[in-house]
Amino acid sequence: MIKVRKRKILLLPGDGIGPEVINEVKKIINWFNDNKSLDFGIDEALVGGCSYDKHGTPITDEVFYKALESEVIMLGAVGGPKWDNIEFSKKPERALLKLRKELKLFANLRPAICFEQLVDASTLKPEIVSGLDIMIVRELTGGIYFGEPRGIKPIDNGERKGINTHTYTTSEITRVARIAFDLAKKRSNKVTSCEKSNVMEAGQLWKEEVQELHDKEYKDVELSHMLADNCAMQLLRNPKQFDVIVTDNLFGDMLSDQASMLTGSLGLLPSASLGAKNKDGEMRAMYEPIHGSAPDIAGKEIANPIASILSFAMALRYSLDLDNEADNLEKAVQGVLNDGLRTKDILSEGMKETSTSAMGDAIISKLQ
Ligand code: IPM
Ligand code: MG
């Protein structure tokens, strides 16, 4: 097994607005190196559509090995309409899915926090979202994203059949549920587990295994089960009933996009994808904004870098054991929002429209 090199940060800016937002993260990492005498080593590589354009593959072996030996990966975003019609196995998204799967990053943490300064940016009423603080724990290396058999094949009547398979094993369920219970203990001590146990056997297994782990090891945490469609509805009706939500790969993908809009903008939400710790306590991890590559606004200097910057705060906290620095970075973000600085996606009346790089600069000046 390739050793993780401590404090090595690999930047994978990717496509669309990825390079713009990751550039702001790079400025912040450099600031920590210069001002806090931290010794983060930075490397940068192509991944996604830009890698396909240059090398004919969304991720080269060389870049994959770089990722394998980095303690922290900061990913921007991959994909865009430019690559819509290329062969499935070469699509930009395959790089992201390969990294998640082969680095075994099974737990995807997606916090949805509504900043007080932005309650009006949400499409929901302020009283519904004010004070919102949810953590979605999405299983990231199993389920229908990776199950076999898969593919598109011709069938007898001349039609074609598209096939994907949804599978989960006991250990795949319990390892991610354990992360959710441990997180809940540091928060409001409540876990809601979501599946479709009313129609899917794999959902029934999910529910049973989460309950069993709870009864064995986490009796002190409040656990409830909810059907995923009901959860989608409850997230809009009364989102503050939730503390930690744990769910599978596909439901987690959808519910986290939905939860993000409670906070006002997809441009604000970070995420962390974590693997298991080895016997030396080392862990692989990839951090990325939950927004996509937004090709329509790429290159215009209007993308919101906050989700990426908050993703780096998660890296400071979860991978680099620098809780104080993480707190300071999060406070700096709050500070610029208090000053009324807004990128276009969260602009409201009376606020000051700010470009991507000016937002990064303002956050750095708050760090000083
Ligand atoms: C996400 C994205 C990805 C996913 C895509 C880009 C493959 O939507 O991280 O939520 O579906 O997981
Ligand atoms: Mg998604």
Tab-separated table of C-alpha atoms and ligand atoms in Angstrom:
chain	number	residue	atom	x	y	z
A	1	MET	CA	0.000	0.000	0.000
A	2	ILE	CA	1.296	3.424	-0.968
A	3	LYS	CA	2.069	5.607	2.049
A	4	VAL	CA	0.260	8.849	2.467
A	5	ARG	CA	2.745	11.738	2.480
A	6	LYS	CA	1.931	13.998	5.400
A	7	ARG	CA	0.750	17.534	4.663
A	8	LYS	CA	0.822	16.962	0.933
A	9	ILE	CA	-2.087	18.756	-0.643
A	10	LEU	CA	-3.038	17.896	-4.196
A	11	LEU	CA	-5.129	20.469	-6.034
A	12	LEU	CA	-7.352	19.080	-8.766
A	13	PRO	CA	-9.145	22.163	-10.110
A	14	GLY	CA	-10.944	20.301	-12.925
A	15	ASP	CA	-13.366	21.970	-15.307
A	16	GLY	CA	-15.701	24.952	-15.565
A	17	ILE	CA	-15.489	27.166	-12.488
A	18	GLY	CA	-13.278	24.580	-10.745
A	19	PRO	CA	-9.983	26.375	-11.570
A	20	GLU	CA	-11.366	29.751	-10.445
A	21	VAL	CA	-12.566	28.563	-7.051
A	22	ILE	CA	-9.544	26.327	-6.375
A	23	ASN	CA	-7.270	29.251	-7.160
A	24	GLU	CA	-8.777	31.040	-4.147
A	25	VAL	CA	-8.078	27.962	-2.010
A	26	LYS	CA	-4.489	28.017	-3.249
A	27	LYS	CA	-4.147	31.625	-2.109
A	28	ILE	CA	-5.417	30.644	1.320
A	29	ILE	CA	-3.057	27.665	1.629
A	30	ASN	CA	-0.162	29.970	0.687
A	31	TRP	CA	-1.327	32.440	3.284
A	32	PHE	CA	-1.184	29.736	5.973
A	33	ASN	CA	2.300	28.737	4.780
A	34	ASP	CA	3.587	32.317	4.861
A	35	ASN	CA	1.894	33.569	7.998
A	36	LYS	CA	1.427	30.556	10.228
A	37	SER	CA	4.651	28.785	9.259
A	38	LEU	CA	2.699	25.742	8.153
A	39	ASP	CA	4.496	23.550	5.693
A	40	PHE	CA	1.789	22.445	3.315
A	41	GLY	CA	3.276	21.101	0.097
A	42	ILE	CA	1.092	21.930	-2.882
A	43	ASP	CA	0.884	20.016	-6.113
A	44	GLU	CA	-1.600	20.493	-8.922
A	45	ALA	CA	-2.864	18.219	-11.694
A	46	LEU	CA	-5.477	17.805	-14.415
A	47	VAL	CA	-8.606	15.785	-13.840
A	48	GLY	CA	-11.941	15.551	-15.681
A	49	GLY	CA	-12.665	17.009	-19.114
A	50	CYS	CA	-9.434	19.018	-19.235
A	51	SER	CA	-7.460	15.810	-18.723
A	52	TYR	CA	-9.490	14.103	-21.438
A	53	ASP	CA	-8.713	16.954	-23.838
A	54	LYS	CA	-4.988	16.703	-23.191
A	55	HIS	CA	-4.446	12.982	-22.552
A	56	GLY	CA	-7.575	11.245	-23.851
A	57	THR	CA	-8.522	10.038	-20.370
A	58	PRO	CA	-10.283	11.831	-17.490
A	59	ILE	CA	-7.507	10.824	-15.101
A	60	THR	CA	-4.043	9.554	-15.997
A	61	ASP	CA	-2.273	6.887	-13.935
A	62	GLU	CA	0.288	9.489	-12.948
A	63	VAL	CA	-2.363	11.754	-11.455
A	64	PHE	CA	-4.101	8.831	-9.799
A	65	TYR	CA	-0.847	7.857	-8.042
A	66	LYS	CA	-0.306	11.439	-6.976
A	67	ALA	CA	-3.765	11.317	-5.409
A	68	LEU	CA	-2.968	8.031	-3.748
A	69	GLU	CA	0.010	9.497	-1.942
A	70	SER	CA	-1.537	12.820	-0.952
A	71	GLU	CA	-2.924	13.355	2.504
A	72	VAL	CA	-5.441	15.901	1.239
A	73	ILE	CA	-7.027	16.295	-2.182
A	74	MET	CA	-8.840	19.538	-2.962
A	75	LEU	CA	-11.081	19.017	-5.952
A	76	GLY	CA	-12.879	21.791	-7.835
A	77	ALA	CA	-15.478	20.310	-10.170
A	78	VAL	CA	-15.564	18.137	-13.250
A	79	GLY	CA	-17.716	17.901	-16.367
A	80	GLY	CA	-19.646	20.064	-18.757
A	81	PRO	CA	-21.687	19.877	-21.984
A	82	LYS	CA	-18.493	19.857	-24.047
A	83	TRP	CA	-17.962	16.220	-23.055
A	84	ASP	CA	-21.613	15.091	-23.234
A	85	ASN	CA	-21.141	12.911	-26.265
A	86	ILE	CA	-17.939	11.084	-25.519
A	87	GLU	CA	-17.735	7.418	-24.601
A	88	PHE	CA	-19.172	6.741	-21.121
A	89	SER	CA	-15.926	5.380	-19.664
A	90	LYS	CA	-14.076	8.556	-20.686
A	91	LYS	CA	-16.565	11.026	-19.239
A	92	PRO	CA	-15.096	13.593	-16.813
A	93	GLU	CA	-17.237	12.250	-13.944
A	94	ARG	CA	-15.519	8.853	-14.201
A	95	ALA	CA	-12.359	10.451	-12.761
A	96	LEU	CA	-14.210	11.625	-9.687
A	97	LEU	CA	-15.919	8.275	-9.218
A	98	LYS	CA	-12.612	6.424	-9.655
A	99	LEU	CA	-10.968	8.575	-7.001
A	100	ARG	CA	-13.840	8.033	-4.574
A	101	LYS	CA	-13.979	4.282	-5.180
A	102	GLU	CA	-10.292	3.403	-5.390
A	103	LEU	CA	-9.202	5.652	-2.544
A	104	LYS	CA	-12.087	4.040	-0.584
A	105	LEU	CA	-13.593	7.374	0.443
A	106	PHE	CA	-16.805	5.835	1.721
A	107	ALA	CA	-18.118	8.617	3.954
A	108	ASN	CA	-19.183	11.871	2.365
A	109	LEU	CA	-19.958	14.621	4.876
A	110	ARG	CA	-22.154	17.382	3.504
A	111	PRO	CA	-23.053	20.018	6.067
A	112	ALA	CA	-25.975	22.342	5.313
A	113	ILE	CA	-25.692	25.393	7.512
A	114	CYS	CA	-27.750	28.517	6.996
A	115	PHE	CA	-25.628	31.577	7.748
A	116	GLU	CA	-27.649	34.199	9.621
A	117	GLN	CA	-26.466	36.858	7.126
A	118	LEU	CA	-28.002	34.857	4.286
A	119	VAL	CA	-31.404	33.764	5.610
A	120	ASP	CA	-32.985	35.963	2.964
A	121	ALA	CA	-31.055	34.283	0.144
A	122	SER	CA	-33.025	31.051	0.652
A	123	THR	CA	-36.209	30.513	-1.319
A	124	LEU	CA	-37.796	29.331	1.934
A	125	LYS	CA	-39.228	31.572	4.641
A	126	PRO	CA	-36.582	32.881	7.062
A	127	GLU	CA	-38.242	31.220	10.088
A	128	ILE	CA	-37.959	27.820	8.382
A	129	VAL	CA	-34.223	28.076	7.660
A	130	SER	CA	-32.827	30.438	10.276
A	131	GLY	CA	-30.423	28.559	12.553
A	132	LEU	CA	-30.410	25.510	10.295
A	133	ASP	CA	-27.502	23.127	10.878
A	134	ILE	CA	-27.782	19.695	9.265
A	135	MET	CA	-25.050	17.185	8.502
A	136	ILE	CA	-25.784	14.780	5.670
A	137	VAL	CA	-23.609	11.692	5.702
A	138	ARG	CA	-23.773	10.140	2.253
A	139	GLU	CA	-22.384	6.675	1.554
A	140	LEU	CA	-20.006	7.243	-1.368
A	141	THR	CA	-18.479	4.032	-2.690
A	142	GLY	CA	-21.421	1.654	-2.981
A	143	GLY	CA	-25.015	1.407	-4.094
A	144	ILE	CA	-26.258	1.977	-7.592
A	145	TYR	CA	-23.292	4.148	-8.558
A	146	PHE	CA	-20.993	1.131	-8.605
A	147	GLY	CA	-23.141	-2.047	-8.512
A	148	GLU	CA	-22.724	-4.778	-11.121
A	149	PRO	CA	-24.141	-5.751	-13.555
A	150	ARG	CA	-24.375	-2.431	-15.326
A	151	GLY	CA	-24.477	-1.269	-18.904
A	152	ILE	CA	-26.691	-0.852	-21.956
A	153	LYS	CA	-27.434	-3.973	-23.974
A	154	PRO	CA	-29.635	-4.943	-26.905
A	155	ILE	CA	-32.591	-7.190	-26.114
A	156	ASP	CA	-34.571	-9.672	-28.203
A	157	ASN	CA	-37.369	-7.393	-29.361
A	158	GLY	CA	-34.890	-4.973	-30.916
A	159	GLU	CA	-35.064	-2.559	-27.998
A	160	ARG	CA	-32.178	-1.742	-25.670
A	161	LYS	CA	-32.029	-2.223	-21.936
A	162	GLY	CA	-30.177	0.026	-19.484
A	163	ILE	CA	-29.030	-1.738	-16.334
A	164	ASN	CA	-27.695	-0.563	-12.988
A	165	THR	CA	-27.626	-2.530	-9.792
A	166	HIS	CA	-28.182	-1.315	-6.272
A	167	THR	CA	-26.334	-3.370	-3.678
A	168	TYR	CA	-25.150	-2.908	-0.109
A	169	THR	CA	-23.404	-5.252	2.297
A	170	THR	CA	-23.532	-5.221	6.089
A	171	SER	CA	-20.045	-3.752	6.455
A	172	GLU	CA	-20.636	-1.054	3.845
A	173	ILE	CA	-23.681	0.059	5.813
A	174	THR	CA	-22.238	-0.153	9.302
A	175	ARG	CA	-18.981	1.706	8.578
A	176	VAL	CA	-20.833	4.753	7.273
A	177	ALA	CA	-23.497	4.539	9.985
A	178	ARG	CA	-20.730	4.527	12.583
A	179	ILE	CA	-19.410	7.830	11.167
A	180	ALA	CA	-22.930	9.294	11.415
A	181	PHE	CA	-23.391	8.176	15.049
A	182	ASP	CA	-19.946	9.489	16.050
A	183	LEU	CA	-20.676	12.857	14.439
A	184	ALA	CA	-24.091	13.059	16.106
A	185	LYS	CA	-22.454	12.636	19.504
A	186	LYS	CA	-20.522	15.858	18.922
A	187	ARG	CA	-23.680	17.632	17.723
A	188	SER	CA	-27.315	17.276	18.816
A	189	ASN	CA	-27.121	13.501	19.236
A	190	LYS	CA	-29.792	12.649	16.652
A	191	VAL	CA	-29.470	10.433	13.583
A	192	THR	CA	-32.115	9.995	10.887
A	193	SER	CA	-31.406	7.058	8.590
A	194	CYS	CA	-33.074	7.242	5.153
A	195	GLU	CA	-33.813	4.454	2.693
A	196	LYS	CA	-36.703	2.959	0.763
A	197	SER	CA	-37.222	-0.143	2.874
A	198	ASN	CA	-40.836	-0.234	1.677
A	199	VAL	CA	-39.796	-1.145	-1.881
A	200	MET	CA	-36.133	-2.208	-1.861
A	201	GLU	CA	-34.546	-5.198	-0.117
A	202	ALA	CA	-31.261	-3.308	0.046
A	203	GLY	CA	-33.194	-0.570	1.819
A	204	GLN	CA	-34.597	-3.050	4.313
A	205	LEU	CA	-31.085	-4.339	4.999
A	206	TRP	CA	-29.876	-0.744	5.419
A	207	LYS	CA	-32.536	-0.079	8.025
A	208	GLU	CA	-31.900	-3.320	9.936
A	209	GLU	CA	-28.115	-2.916	10.023
A	210	VAL	CA	-28.272	0.709	11.171
A	211	GLN	CA	-30.705	-0.283	13.920
A	212	GLU	CA	-28.536	-3.206	15.002
A	213	LEU	CA	-25.390	-1.077	15.213
A	214	HIS	CA	-27.351	1.478	17.201
A	215	ASP	CA	-28.630	-1.119	19.669
A	216	LYS	CA	-25.164	-2.626	20.118
A	217	GLU	CA	-22.956	0.458	20.289
A	218	TYR	CA	-24.881	3.714	20.149
A	219	LYS	CA	-27.927	3.324	22.416
A	220	ASP	CA	-27.289	6.828	23.777
A	221	VAL	CA	-27.855	8.413	20.343
A	222	GLU	CA	-31.440	9.081	19.256
A	223	LEU	CA	-32.103	7.116	16.053
A	224	SER	CA	-35.075	7.333	13.717
A	225	HIS	CA	-35.708	5.826	10.295
A	226	MET	CA	-37.363	7.722	7.471
A	227	LEU	CA	-38.292	6.803	3.921
A	228	ALA	CA	-36.156	8.841	1.537
A	229	ASP	CA	-39.122	10.387	-0.278
A	230	ASN	CA	-40.578	11.508	3.037
A	231	CYS	CA	-37.182	12.943	3.951
A	232	ALA	CA	-37.209	15.035	0.747
A	233	MET	CA	-40.579	16.404	1.798
A	234	GLN	CA	-39.612	16.967	5.452
A	235	LEU	CA	-36.478	18.855	4.393
A	236	LEU	CA	-38.738	21.511	2.891
A	237	ARG	CA	-41.517	21.337	5.477
A	238	ASN	CA	-39.450	21.448	8.654
A	239	PRO	CA	-35.715	21.071	8.012
A	240	LYS	CA	-34.728	21.950	11.559
A	241	GLN	CA	-36.076	18.608	12.826
A	242	PHE	CA	-32.858	17.023	11.466
A	243	ASP	CA	-29.410	16.804	13.006
A	244	VAL	CA	-27.460	14.073	11.168
A	245	ILE	CA	-28.973	12.305	8.161
A	246	VAL	CA	-27.297	9.095	7.001
A	247	THR	CA	-28.245	7.648	3.653
A	248	ASP	CA	-27.020	5.765	0.598
A	249	ASN	CA	-25.098	7.090	-2.382
A	250	LEU	CA	-27.971	8.033	-4.696
A	251	PHE	CA	-30.412	9.336	-2.087
A	252	GLY	CA	-27.521	11.251	-0.533
A	253	ASP	CA	-26.701	12.849	-3.869
A	254	MET	CA	-30.240	14.141	-4.251
A	255	LEU	CA	-31.033	15.030	-0.654
A	256	SER	CA	-27.803	17.006	-0.298
A	257	ASP	CA	-28.560	19.132	-3.378
A	258	GLN	CA	-31.988	19.775	-1.934
A	259	ALA	CA	-30.612	20.633	1.501
A	260	SER	CA	-28.127	23.030	-0.052
A	261	MET	CA	-30.880	25.247	-1.353
A	262	LEU	CA	-32.225	25.690	2.177
A	263	THR	CA	-29.042	27.636	2.829
A	264	GLY	CA	-29.499	30.000	-0.090
A	265	SER	CA	-26.953	28.818	-2.606
A	266	LEU	CA	-25.194	25.732	-3.825
A	267	GLY	CA	-22.144	28.002	-3.865
A	268	LEU	CA	-21.787	27.860	-0.090
A	269	LEU	CA	-21.669	24.202	0.741
A	270	PRO	CA	-18.450	22.267	1.286
A	271	SER	CA	-17.988	18.534	1.551
A	272	ALA	CA	-15.484	16.040	2.840
A	273	SER	CA	-15.043	12.499	1.547
A	274	LEU	CA	-13.226	10.395	4.093
A	275	GLY	CA	-11.696	6.940	4.063
A	276	ALA	CA	-10.900	4.658	6.962
A	277	LYS	CA	-7.943	5.386	9.244
A	278	ASN	CA	-5.044	2.938	8.921
A	279	LYS	CA	-3.157	1.562	11.911
A	280	ASP	CA	-0.927	4.648	11.965
A	281	GLY	CA	-3.989	6.864	12.184
A	282	GLU	CA	-3.552	8.096	8.615
A	283	MET	CA	-6.581	8.709	6.473
A	284	ARG	CA	-7.102	9.526	2.822
A	285	ALA	CA	-9.527	12.344	2.140
A	286	MET	CA	-10.843	14.467	-0.668
A	287	TYR	CA	-12.560	17.804	-0.159
A	288	GLU	CA	-14.776	19.468	-2.712
A	289	PRO	CA	-17.574	21.992	-3.004
A	290	ILE	CA	-20.873	20.243	-3.600
A	291	HIS	CA	-21.634	22.504	-6.564
A	292	GLY	CA	-20.727	21.371	-10.047
A	293	SER	CA	-18.593	22.908	-12.775
A	294	ALA	CA	-21.248	25.508	-13.759
A	295	PRO	CA	-19.897	25.907	-17.320
A	296	ASP	CA	-22.392	28.707	-18.005
A	297	ILE	CA	-20.597	31.045	-15.613
A	298	ALA	CA	-17.043	29.723	-16.034
A	299	GLY	CA	-14.335	32.285	-16.737
A	300	LYS	CA	-16.547	35.213	-15.756
A	301	GLU	CA	-14.992	35.698	-12.316
A	302	ILE	CA	-18.425	35.533	-10.677
A	303	ALA	CA	-18.314	32.038	-9.162
A	304	ASN	CA	-18.629	31.816	-5.404
A	305	PRO	CA	-15.390	30.425	-3.906
A	306	ILE	CA	-16.888	30.057	-0.404
A	307	ALA	CA	-17.884	26.382	-0.806
A	308	SER	CA	-14.313	25.529	-1.800
A	309	ILE	CA	-12.797	27.658	0.930
A	310	LEU	CA	-15.071	26.041	3.526
A	311	SER	CA	-14.041	22.672	2.083
A	312	PHE	CA	-10.464	23.603	2.927
A	313	ALA	CA	-11.636	24.483	6.451
A	314	MET	CA	-13.006	20.930	6.645
A	315	ALA	CA	-9.601	19.645	5.505
A	316	LEU	CA	-7.907	21.631	8.279
A	317	ARG	CA	-10.306	20.081	10.778
A	318	TYR	CA	-10.658	16.473	9.633
A	319	SER	CA	-7.289	15.704	7.990
A	320	LEU	CA	-4.744	18.149	9.326
A	321	ASP	CA	-5.834	18.364	12.988
A	322	LEU	CA	-5.791	22.155	12.873
A	323	ASP	CA	-9.093	22.967	14.567
A	324	ASN	CA	-8.073	26.525	15.489
A	325	GLU	CA	-7.087	27.326	11.927
A	326	ALA	CA	-10.366	25.804	10.701
A	327	ASP	CA	-12.319	27.955	13.175
A	328	ASN	CA	-10.429	31.056	12.058
A	329	LEU	CA	-11.067	30.397	8.393
A	330	GLU	CA	-14.775	29.844	9.044
A	331	LYS	CA	-14.876	33.054	11.075
A	332	ALA	CA	-13.164	34.925	8.254
A	333	VAL	CA	-15.919	33.772	5.889
A	334	GLN	CA	-18.555	34.964	8.369
A	335	GLY	CA	-16.667	38.243	8.614
A	336	VAL	CA	-16.821	39.065	4.911
A	337	LEU	CA	-20.508	38.137	4.848
A	338	ASN	CA	-21.050	40.504	7.798
A	339	ASP	CA	-19.316	43.214	5.770
A	340	GLY	CA	-21.965	42.754	3.077
A	341	LEU	CA	-19.687	41.227	0.449
A	342	ARG	CA	-21.576	38.908	-1.889
A	343	THR	CA	-20.819	36.997	-5.050
A	344	LYS	CA	-23.551	37.170	-7.650
A	345	ASP	CA	-25.309	33.935	-6.592
A	346	ILE	CA	-26.072	35.318	-3.116
A	347	LEU	CA	-26.406	38.984	-3.977
A	348	SER	CA	-29.316	40.829	-2.378
A	349	GLU	CA	-30.321	44.455	-2.103
A	350	GLY	CA	-27.893	46.754	-0.326
A	351	MET	CA	-25.036	44.243	-0.539
A	352	LYS	CA	-21.795	44.705	-2.403
A	353	GLU	CA	-21.260	42.555	-5.503
A	354	THR	CA	-17.871	40.914	-5.318
A	355	SER	CA	-15.842	38.913	-7.836
A	356	THR	CA	-14.433	35.453	-7.171
A	357	SER	CA	-10.904	36.662	-6.507
A	358	ALA	CA	-12.005	39.733	-4.523
A	359	MET	CA	-13.987	37.386	-2.276
A	360	GLY	CA	-10.888	35.249	-1.719
A	361	ASP	CA	-8.796	38.375	-0.999
A	362	ALA	CA	-11.387	39.686	1.465
A	363	ILE	CA	-11.398	36.362	3.332
A	364	ILE	CA	-7.597	36.441	3.503
A	365	SER	CA	-7.612	39.984	4.849
A	366	LYS	CA	-9.986	38.817	7.616
A	367	LEU	CA	-7.490	36.104	8.500
A	368	GLN	CA	-4.768	38.692	9.132
B	1	IPM	C1	-21.918	15.106	-6.485
B	1	IPM	C2	-22.034	15.112	-7.986
B	1	IPM	C3	-21.456	13.816	-8.536
B	1	IPM	C4	-22.282	12.654	-8.018
B	1	IPM	C5	-21.298	13.755	-10.068
B	1	IPM	C6	-20.520	14.936	-10.613
B	1	IPM	C7	-20.699	12.475	-10.520
B	1	IPM	O1	-23.348	15.298	-8.355
B	1	IPM	O2	-20.786	15.002	-5.978
B	1	IPM	O3	-22.942	15.233	-5.811
B	1	IPM	O4	-23.296	12.288	-8.612
B	1	IPM	O5	-21.917	12.111	-6.988
B	2	MG	MG	-24.678	15.705	-6.743
